[in-house]
Coordinates of C-alpha atoms in Angstrom, one line a residue:
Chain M
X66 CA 27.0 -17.5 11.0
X67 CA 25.6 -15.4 8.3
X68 CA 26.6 -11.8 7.9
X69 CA 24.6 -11.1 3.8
X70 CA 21.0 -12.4 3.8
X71 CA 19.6 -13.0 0.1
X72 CA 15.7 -12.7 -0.5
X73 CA 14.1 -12.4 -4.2
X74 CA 10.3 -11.5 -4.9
X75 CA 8.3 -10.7 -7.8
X76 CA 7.7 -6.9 -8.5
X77 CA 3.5 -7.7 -8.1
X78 CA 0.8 -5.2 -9.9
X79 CA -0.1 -3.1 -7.0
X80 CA 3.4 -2.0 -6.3
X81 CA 3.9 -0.6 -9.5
X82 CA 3.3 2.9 -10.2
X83 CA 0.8 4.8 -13.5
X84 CA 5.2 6.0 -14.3
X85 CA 5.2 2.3 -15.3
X86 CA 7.5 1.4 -12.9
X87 CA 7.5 0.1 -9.2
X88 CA 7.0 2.6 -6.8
X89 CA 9.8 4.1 -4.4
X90 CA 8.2 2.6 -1.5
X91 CA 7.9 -0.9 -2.6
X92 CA 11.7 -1.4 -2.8
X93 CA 11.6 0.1 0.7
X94 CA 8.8 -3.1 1.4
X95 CA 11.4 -5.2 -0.1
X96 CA 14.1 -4.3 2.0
X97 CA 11.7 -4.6 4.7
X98 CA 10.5 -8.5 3.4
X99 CA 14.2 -9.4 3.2
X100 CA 15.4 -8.3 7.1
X101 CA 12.0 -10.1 7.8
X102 CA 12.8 -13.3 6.0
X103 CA 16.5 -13.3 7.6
X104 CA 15.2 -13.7 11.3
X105 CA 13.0 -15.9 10.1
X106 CA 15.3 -18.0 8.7
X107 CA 17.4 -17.5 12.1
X108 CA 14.7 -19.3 14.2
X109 CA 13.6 -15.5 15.0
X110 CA 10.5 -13.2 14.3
X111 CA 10.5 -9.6 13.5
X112 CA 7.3 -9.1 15.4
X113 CA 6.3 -11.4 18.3
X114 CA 3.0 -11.4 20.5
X115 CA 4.4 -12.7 23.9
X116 CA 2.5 -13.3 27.1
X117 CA 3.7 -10.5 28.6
X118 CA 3.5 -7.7 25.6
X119 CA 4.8 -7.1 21.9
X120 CA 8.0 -7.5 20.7
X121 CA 9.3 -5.7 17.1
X122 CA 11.8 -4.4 15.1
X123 CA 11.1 -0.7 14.0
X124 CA 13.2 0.7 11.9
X125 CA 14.8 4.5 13.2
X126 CA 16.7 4.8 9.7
X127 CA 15.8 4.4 6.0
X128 CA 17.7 5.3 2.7
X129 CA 17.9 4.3 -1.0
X130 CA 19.5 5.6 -3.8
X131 CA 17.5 4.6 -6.8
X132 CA 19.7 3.9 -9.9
X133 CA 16.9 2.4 -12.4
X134 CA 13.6 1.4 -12.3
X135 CA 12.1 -2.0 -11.5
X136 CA 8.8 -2.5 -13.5
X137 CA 5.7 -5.5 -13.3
X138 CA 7.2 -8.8 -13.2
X139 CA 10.3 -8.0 -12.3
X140 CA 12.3 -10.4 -10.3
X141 CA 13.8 -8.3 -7.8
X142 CA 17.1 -9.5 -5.5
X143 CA 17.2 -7.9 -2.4
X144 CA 21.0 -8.6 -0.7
X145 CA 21.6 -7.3 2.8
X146 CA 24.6 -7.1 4.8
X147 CA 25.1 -6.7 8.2
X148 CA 27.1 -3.4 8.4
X149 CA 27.0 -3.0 12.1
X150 CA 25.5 -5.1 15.2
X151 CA 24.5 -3.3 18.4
X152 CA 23.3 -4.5 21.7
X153 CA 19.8 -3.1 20.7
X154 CA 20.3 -2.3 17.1
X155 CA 21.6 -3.8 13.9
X156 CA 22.3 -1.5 11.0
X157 CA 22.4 -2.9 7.1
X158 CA 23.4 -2.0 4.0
X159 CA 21.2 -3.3 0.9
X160 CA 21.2 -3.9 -2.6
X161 CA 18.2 -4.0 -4.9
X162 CA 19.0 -5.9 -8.4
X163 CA 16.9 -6.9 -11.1
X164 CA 17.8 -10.6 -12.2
X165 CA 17.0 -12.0 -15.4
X166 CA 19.0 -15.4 -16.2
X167 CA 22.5 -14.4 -16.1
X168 CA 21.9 -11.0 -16.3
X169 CA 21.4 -8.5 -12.8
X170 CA 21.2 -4.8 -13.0
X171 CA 21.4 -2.7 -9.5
X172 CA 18.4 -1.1 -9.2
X173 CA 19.2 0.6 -5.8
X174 CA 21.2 1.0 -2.7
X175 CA 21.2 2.0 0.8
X176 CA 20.9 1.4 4.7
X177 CA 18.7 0.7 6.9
X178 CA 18.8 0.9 11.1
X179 CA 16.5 -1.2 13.3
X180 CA 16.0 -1.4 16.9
X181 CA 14.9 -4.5 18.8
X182 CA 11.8 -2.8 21.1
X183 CA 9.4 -4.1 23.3
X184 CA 5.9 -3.0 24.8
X185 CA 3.5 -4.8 27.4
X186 CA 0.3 -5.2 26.0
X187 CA -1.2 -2.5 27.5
X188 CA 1.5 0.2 27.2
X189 CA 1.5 2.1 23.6
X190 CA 5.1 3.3 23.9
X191 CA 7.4 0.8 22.7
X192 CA 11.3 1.1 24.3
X193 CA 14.5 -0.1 22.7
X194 CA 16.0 -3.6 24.3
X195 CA 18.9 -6.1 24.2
X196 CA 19.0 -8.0 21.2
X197 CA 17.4 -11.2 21.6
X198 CA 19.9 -14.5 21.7
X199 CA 18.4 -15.5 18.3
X200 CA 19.8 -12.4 16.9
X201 CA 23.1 -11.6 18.8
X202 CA 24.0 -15.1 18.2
X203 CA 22.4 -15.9 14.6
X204 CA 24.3 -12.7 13.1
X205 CA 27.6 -11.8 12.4
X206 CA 29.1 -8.7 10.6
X207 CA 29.9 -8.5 7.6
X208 CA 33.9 -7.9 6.7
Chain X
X290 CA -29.3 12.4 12.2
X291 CA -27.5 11.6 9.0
X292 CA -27.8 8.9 6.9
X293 CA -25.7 10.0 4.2
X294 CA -22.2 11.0 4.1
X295 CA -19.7 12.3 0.9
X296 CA -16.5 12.3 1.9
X297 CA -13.5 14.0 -0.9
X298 CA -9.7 12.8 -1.7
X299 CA -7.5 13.3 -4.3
X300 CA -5.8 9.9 -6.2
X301 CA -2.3 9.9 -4.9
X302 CA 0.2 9.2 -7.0
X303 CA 1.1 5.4 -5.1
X304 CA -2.4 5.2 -5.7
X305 CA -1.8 3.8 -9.4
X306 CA -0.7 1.3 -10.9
X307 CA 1.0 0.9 -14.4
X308 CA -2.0 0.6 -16.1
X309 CA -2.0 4.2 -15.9
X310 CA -5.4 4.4 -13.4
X311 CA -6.2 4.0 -9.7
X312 CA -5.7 0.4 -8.0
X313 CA -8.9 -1.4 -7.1
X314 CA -7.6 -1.7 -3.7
X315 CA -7.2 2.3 -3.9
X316 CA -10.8 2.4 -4.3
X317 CA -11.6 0.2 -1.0
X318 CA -9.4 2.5 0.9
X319 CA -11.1 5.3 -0.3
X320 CA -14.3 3.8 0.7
X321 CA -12.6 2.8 4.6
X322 CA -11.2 6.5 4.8
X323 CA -14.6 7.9 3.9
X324 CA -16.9 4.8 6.9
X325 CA -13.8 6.5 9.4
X326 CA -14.6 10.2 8.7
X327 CA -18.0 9.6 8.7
X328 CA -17.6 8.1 12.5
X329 CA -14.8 11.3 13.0
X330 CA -17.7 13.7 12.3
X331 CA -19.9 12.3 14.8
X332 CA -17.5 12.5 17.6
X333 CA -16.5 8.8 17.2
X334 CA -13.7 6.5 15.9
X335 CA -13.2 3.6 14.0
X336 CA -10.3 2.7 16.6
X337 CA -9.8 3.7 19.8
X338 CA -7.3 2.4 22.5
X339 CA -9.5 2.4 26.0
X340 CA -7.7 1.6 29.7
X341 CA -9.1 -1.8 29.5
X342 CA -8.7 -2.7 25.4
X343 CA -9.4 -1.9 21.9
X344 CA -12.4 -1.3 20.1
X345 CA -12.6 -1.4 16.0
X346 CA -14.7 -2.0 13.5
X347 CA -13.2 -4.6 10.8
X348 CA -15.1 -5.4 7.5
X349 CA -16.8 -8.6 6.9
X350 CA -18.0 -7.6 3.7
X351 CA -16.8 -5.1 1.0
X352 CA -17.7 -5.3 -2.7
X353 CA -17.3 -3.1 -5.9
X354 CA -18.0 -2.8 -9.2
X355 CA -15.6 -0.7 -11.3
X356 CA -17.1 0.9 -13.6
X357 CA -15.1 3.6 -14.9
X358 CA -11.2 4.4 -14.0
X359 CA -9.8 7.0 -11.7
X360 CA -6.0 8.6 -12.6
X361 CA -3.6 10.5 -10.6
X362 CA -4.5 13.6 -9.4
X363 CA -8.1 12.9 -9.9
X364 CA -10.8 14.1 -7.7
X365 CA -12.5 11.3 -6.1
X366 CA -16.2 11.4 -4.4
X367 CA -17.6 8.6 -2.1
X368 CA -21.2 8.9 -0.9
X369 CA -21.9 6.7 1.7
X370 CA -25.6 5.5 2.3
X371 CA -26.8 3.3 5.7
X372 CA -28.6 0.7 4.5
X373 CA -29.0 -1.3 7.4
X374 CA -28.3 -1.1 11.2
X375 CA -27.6 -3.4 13.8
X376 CA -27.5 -3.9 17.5
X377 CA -23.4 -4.8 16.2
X378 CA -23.8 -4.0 12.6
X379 CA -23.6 -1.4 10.1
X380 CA -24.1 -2.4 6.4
X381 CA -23.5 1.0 3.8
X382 CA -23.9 1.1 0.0
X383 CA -20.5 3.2 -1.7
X384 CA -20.6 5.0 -4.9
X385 CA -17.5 6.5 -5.5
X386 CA -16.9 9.4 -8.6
X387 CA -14.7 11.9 -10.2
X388 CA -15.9 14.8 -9.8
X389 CA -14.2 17.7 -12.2
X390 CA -16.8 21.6 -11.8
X391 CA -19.7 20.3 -12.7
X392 CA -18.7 17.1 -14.5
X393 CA -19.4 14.2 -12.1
X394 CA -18.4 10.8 -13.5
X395 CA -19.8 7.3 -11.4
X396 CA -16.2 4.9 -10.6
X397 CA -17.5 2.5 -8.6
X398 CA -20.4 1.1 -6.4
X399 CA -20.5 -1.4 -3.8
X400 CA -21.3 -2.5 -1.0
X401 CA -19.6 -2.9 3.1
X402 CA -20.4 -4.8 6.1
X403 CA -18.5 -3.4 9.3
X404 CA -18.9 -4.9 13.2
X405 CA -18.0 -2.9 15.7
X406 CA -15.8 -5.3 18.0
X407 CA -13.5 -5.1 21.3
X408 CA -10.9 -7.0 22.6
X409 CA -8.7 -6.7 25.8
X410 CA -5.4 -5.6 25.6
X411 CA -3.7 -9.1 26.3
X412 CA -6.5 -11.0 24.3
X413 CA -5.5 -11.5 20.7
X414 CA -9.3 -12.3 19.0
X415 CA -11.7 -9.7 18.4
X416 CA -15.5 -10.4 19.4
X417 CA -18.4 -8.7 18.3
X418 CA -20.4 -6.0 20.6
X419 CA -23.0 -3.3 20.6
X420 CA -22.4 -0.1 19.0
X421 CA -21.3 2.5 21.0
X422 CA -24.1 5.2 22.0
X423 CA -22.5 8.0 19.6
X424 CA -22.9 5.6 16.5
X425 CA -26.0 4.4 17.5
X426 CA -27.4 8.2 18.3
X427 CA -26.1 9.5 15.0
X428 CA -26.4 7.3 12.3
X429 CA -29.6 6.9 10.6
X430 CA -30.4 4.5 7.6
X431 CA -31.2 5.8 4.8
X432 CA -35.0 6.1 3.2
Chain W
X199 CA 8.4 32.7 -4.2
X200 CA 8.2 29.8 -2.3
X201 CA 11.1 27.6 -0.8
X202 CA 9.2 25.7 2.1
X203 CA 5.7 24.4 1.3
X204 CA 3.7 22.4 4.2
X205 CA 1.3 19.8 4.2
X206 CA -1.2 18.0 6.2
X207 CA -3.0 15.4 6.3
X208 CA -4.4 12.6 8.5
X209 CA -2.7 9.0 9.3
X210 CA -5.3 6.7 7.7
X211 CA -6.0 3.0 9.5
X212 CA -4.7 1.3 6.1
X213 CA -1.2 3.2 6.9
X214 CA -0.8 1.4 10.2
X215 CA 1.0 -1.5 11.1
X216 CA 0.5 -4.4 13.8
X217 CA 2.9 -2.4 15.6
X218 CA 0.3 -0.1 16.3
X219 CA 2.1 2.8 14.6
X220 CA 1.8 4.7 10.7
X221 CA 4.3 1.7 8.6
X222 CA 7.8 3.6 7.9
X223 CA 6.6 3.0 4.1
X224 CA 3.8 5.8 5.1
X225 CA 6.0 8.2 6.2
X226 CA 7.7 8.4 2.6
X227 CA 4.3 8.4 0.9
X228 CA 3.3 11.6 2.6
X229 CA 6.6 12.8 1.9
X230 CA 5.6 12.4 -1.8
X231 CA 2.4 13.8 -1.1
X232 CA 3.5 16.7 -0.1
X233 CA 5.9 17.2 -2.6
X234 CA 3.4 16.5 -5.6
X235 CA 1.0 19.0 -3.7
X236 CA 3.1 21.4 -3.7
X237 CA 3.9 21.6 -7.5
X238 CA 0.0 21.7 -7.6
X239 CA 0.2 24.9 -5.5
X240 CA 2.5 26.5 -8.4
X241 CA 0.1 25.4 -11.2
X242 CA 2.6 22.4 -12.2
X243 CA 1.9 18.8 -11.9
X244 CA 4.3 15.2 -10.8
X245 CA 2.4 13.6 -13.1
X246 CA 1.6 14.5 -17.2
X247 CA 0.2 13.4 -20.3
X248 CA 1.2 15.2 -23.0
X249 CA 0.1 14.9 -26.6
X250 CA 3.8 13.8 -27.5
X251 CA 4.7 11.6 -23.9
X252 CA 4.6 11.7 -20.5
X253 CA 6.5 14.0 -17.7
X254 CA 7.1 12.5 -14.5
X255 CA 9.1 13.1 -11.2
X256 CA 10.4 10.2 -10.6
X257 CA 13.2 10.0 -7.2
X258 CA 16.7 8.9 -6.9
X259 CA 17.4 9.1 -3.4
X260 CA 15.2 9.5 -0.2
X261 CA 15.9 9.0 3.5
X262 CA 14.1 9.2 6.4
X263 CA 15.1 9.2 10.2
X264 CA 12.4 8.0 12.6
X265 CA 12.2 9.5 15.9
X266 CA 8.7 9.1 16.8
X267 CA 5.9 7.1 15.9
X268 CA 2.4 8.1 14.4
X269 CA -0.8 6.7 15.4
X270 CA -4.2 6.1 13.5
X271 CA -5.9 9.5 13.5
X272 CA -2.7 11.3 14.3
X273 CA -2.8 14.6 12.3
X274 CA 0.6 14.7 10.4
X275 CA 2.5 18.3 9.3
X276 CA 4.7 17.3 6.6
X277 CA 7.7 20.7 6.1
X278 CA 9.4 20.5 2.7
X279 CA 12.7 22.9 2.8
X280 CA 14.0 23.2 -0.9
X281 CA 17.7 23.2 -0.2
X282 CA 18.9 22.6 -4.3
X283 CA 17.6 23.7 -7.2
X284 CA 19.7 22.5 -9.9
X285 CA 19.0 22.7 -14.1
X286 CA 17.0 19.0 -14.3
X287 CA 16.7 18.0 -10.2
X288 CA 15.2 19.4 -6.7
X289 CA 16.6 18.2 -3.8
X290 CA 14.2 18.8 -0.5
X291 CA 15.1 18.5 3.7
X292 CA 11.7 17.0 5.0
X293 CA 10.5 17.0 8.1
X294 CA 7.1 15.4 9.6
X295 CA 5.7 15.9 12.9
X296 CA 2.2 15.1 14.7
X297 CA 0.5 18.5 15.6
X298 CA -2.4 18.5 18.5
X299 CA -3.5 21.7 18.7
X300 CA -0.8 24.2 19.6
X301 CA 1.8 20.9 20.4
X302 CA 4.1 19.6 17.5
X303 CA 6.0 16.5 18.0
X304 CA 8.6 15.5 15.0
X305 CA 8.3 12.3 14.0
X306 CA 10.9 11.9 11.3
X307 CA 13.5 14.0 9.3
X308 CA 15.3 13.4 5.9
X309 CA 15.4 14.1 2.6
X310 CA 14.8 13.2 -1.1
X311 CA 16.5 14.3 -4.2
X312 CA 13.5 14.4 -7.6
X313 CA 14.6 14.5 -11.3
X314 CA 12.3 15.6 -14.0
X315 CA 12.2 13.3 -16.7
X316 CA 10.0 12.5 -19.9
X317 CA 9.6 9.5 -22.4
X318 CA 7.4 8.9 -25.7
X319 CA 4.5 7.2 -25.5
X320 CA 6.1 4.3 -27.3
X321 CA 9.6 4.7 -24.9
X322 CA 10.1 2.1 -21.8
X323 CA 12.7 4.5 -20.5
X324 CA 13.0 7.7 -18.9
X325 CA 15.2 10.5 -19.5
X326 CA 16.3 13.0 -17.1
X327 CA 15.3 16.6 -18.6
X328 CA 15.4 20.4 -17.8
X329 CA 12.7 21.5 -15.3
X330 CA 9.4 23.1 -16.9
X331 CA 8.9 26.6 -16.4
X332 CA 6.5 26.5 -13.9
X333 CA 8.9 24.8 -11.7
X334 CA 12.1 26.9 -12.3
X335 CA 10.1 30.0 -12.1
X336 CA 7.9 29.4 -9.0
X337 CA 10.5 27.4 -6.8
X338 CA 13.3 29.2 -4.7
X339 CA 16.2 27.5 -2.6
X340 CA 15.7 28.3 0.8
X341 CA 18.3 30.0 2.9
Chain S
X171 CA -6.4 -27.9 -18.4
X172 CA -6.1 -26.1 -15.4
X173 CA -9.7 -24.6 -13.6
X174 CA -8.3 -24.5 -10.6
X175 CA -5.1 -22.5 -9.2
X176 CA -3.3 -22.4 -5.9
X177 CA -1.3 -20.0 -4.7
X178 CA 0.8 -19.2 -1.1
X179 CA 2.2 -16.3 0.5
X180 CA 2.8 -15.0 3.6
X181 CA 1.5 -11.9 5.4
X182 CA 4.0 -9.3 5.5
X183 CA 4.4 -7.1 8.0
X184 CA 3.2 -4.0 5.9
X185 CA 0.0 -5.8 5.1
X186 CA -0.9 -5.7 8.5
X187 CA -3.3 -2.6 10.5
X188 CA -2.9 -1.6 13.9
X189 CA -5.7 -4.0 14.8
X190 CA -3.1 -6.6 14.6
X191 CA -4.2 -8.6 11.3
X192 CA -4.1 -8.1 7.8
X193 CA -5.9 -4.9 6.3
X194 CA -8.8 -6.4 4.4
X195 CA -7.2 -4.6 0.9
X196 CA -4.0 -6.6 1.3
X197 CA -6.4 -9.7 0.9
X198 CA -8.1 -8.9 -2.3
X199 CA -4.2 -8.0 -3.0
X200 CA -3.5 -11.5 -2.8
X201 CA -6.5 -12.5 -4.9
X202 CA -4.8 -10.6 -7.6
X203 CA -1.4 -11.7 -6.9
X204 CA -2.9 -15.5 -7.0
X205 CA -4.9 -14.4 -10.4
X206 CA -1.4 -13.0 -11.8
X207 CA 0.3 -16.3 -10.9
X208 CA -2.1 -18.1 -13.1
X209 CA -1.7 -16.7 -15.9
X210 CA 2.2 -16.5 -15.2
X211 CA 1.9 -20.0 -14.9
X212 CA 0.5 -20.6 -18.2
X213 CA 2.9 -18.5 -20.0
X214 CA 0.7 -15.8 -20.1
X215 CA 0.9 -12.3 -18.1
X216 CA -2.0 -9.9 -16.3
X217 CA 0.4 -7.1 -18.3
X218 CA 1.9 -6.6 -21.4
X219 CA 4.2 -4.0 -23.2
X220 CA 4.0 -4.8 -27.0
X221 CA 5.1 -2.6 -29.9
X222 CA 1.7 -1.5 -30.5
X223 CA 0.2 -0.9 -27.3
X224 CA -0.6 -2.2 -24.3
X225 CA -3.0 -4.8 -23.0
X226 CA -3.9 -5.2 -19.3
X227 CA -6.5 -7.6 -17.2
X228 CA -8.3 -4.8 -14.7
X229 CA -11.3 -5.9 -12.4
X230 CA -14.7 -4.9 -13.2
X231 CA -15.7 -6.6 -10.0
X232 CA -14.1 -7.7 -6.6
X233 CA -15.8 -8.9 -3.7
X234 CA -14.9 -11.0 -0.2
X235 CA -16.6 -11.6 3.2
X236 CA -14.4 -11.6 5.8
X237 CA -14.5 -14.7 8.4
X238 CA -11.2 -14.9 10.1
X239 CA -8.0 -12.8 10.2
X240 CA -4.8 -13.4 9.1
X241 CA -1.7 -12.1 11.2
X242 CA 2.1 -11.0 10.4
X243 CA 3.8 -14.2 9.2
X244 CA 1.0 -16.3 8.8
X245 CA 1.1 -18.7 5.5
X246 CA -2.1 -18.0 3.3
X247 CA -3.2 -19.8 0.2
X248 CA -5.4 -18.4 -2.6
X249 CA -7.3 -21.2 -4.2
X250 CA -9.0 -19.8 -7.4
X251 CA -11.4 -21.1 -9.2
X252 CA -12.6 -20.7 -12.6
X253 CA -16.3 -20.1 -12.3
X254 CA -17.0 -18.9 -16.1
X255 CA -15.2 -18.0 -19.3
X256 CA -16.5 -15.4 -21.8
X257 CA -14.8 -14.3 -25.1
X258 CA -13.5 -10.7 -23.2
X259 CA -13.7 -11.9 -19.2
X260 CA -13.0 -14.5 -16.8
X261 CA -15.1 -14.8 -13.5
X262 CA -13.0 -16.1 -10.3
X263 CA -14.4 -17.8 -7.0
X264 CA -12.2 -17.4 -4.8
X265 CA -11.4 -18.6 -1.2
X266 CA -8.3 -17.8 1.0
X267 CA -7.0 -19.6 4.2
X268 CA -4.4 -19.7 6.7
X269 CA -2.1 -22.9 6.8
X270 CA -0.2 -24.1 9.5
X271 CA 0.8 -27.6 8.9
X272 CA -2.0 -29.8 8.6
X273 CA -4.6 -27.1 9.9
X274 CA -6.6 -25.2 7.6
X275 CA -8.5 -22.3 8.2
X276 CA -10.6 -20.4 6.0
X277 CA -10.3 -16.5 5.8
X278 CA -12.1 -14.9 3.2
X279 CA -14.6 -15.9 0.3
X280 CA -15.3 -14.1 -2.5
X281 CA -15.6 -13.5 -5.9
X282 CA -14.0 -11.7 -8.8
X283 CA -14.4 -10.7 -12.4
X284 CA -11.3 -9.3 -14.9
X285 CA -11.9 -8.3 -18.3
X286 CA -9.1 -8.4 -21.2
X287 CA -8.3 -4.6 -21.9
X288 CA -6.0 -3.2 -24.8
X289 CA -4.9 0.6 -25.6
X290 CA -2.3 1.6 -28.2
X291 CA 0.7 3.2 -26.2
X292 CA -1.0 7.1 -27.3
X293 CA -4.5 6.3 -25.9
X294 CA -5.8 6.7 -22.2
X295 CA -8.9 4.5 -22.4
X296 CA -8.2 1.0 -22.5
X297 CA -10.5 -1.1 -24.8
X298 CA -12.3 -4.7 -23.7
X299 CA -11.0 -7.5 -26.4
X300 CA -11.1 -11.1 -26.4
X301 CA -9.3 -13.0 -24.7
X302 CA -5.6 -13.8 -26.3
X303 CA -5.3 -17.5 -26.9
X304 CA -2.9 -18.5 -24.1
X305 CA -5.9 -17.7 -21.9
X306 CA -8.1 -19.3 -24.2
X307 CA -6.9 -22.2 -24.3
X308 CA -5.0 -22.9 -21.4
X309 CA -8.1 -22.1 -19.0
X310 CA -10.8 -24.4 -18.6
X311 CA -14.2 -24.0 -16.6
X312 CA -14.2 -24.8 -13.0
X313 CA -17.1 -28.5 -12.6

């Protein structure tokens, strides 16, 4: 049962910035992609249409520290680790490395808190719920 | 009734890229923010959440030709013209420029093809329908 | 002298999500927003090209907690609090809330830690130097 | 000699609006991204940092009509093709699609025109050239 989730992606034009380098909020995208790509590879979905409403995974807390800078081209590693598991909330802690061969340089660190929510379709406010089974059984804590 | 409509922003700073200019998809945005003010200024909305549904207006068409760059902190001009519209329909030609006193210097022009559409809160496809009665009241196209 | 500086501006539909709310990504850009207008305000800049290189502001740390979600349209008041002024780096307390009319809802509070820092034309890399006048001169730490 | 190029990737969840699909700017996104790839693939790259400058591949045109949307999670190709080759610029066709297994369904058609652009690291306008000879060679007009 997998407590670190590994994603990579490529630092693409349109993230970077005219500093020459990728933007602050693309490594918060990437931290983003890779909590995405983790329920996926669960069997899960951070954002499902259901017959009955919506279900998602907003976040309620967001933090980097940024230590150097990405820049276009980049291969970026994003490592997540399950920090803390809720009944309606998971909270992570990620790293951001640039990888090159052998070579991987920490490009930033920090958390990030989701909630597992829910809305019917024709109700705009979206409330906090149990974790689905997917989730409370797919992922463990990290040590 | 207008036909016209010049809407003003400044290029953000995530706006650019790290070819030291504004990202072509900045300059769609630009040209979206300026089609949703225009509708904002006429009592309307590009989006609107309604008891029974939704009702939008998504592109089927945009095009631009980019003809000079925009950089951060620039100040960016869009004049949108009706050129056409439709019982469903609105087509507008865009010409976006920096505009610095007196100095006024053409970015882009193009072209955008909206629908206004509507779709019930449990349906998940959009389908084309008349414009509302303040877009059609108060747009004009242009001579 | 100033040590708060407030900002507005509008939640744009290219900011929202399919969860029907401003992406958390958003939230941080308006952060930025606000921060870069502000140094406009003082007759400074984020962003510079010099003759001899370029200045820049780049971050290395921001956080944000969510406590309510913005919509498309919403009016967003973004409250920059300088809490640290130090010889090369400004750290801010942020907070952003939806106004309507005389109501104010916050929707998120954090904070984000800038560096001034410069490199030649010809230079990849950034170094961290001593804020420009303008800056030291026209920002105060709040109480 | 490739005249052709395919490219997949899913929709993210920032990519999407609060209509529910993608935002029509995170398409043309994916045009670049798929352009990018190309010339990645070919041993080339849309960006360069050399000693003396750099050189850069920005749009002079960029176009789409919209026919279908794409949702969060959805798999979309970007099949590009080459429709003509000058000495400074390269003219895409370009179609997009959601694909789910065997199904195939076609989102977006467009077109799109990138010019070959240098500027010594001390310059702000970038300069049209011809094209280096990676392109040159390893690119080959569409039947």
């Amino acid at each position: 049962m997998p407590a670190t989730f590994t994603h990579r992606r490529r630092v693409e034009f349109a993230d970077t910035d005219t500093a020459g380098v990728a933007h602050f909020t693309a490594l918060f995208r990437y931290v983003e992609e890779a909590e995405h790509a983790f329920y996926r590879s669960l069997g899960g979905a951070a954002f499902e249409w259901h017959d009955r409403g919506l279900a998602g995974m907003p976040r309620v807390h967001a933090s980097l520290d940024f230590l150097a800078p990405a820049r276009y081209g980049d291969e970026v590693e994003v490592v997540l680790r399950v920090a803390e598991k809720r009944s309606r909330s998971l909270r992570y802690e990620a790293e951001l490395a640039r990888v090159e061969g052998e070579a991987r340089t920490v490009l930033a660190r920090g958390e990030m808190t989701v909630v597992y929510a829910t809305r019917g379709h024709d109700e705009r406010e979206w409330t906090a719920a149990p974790l689905p089974p997917t989730l409370v059984d797919g992922i463990e804590v990290a040590d």
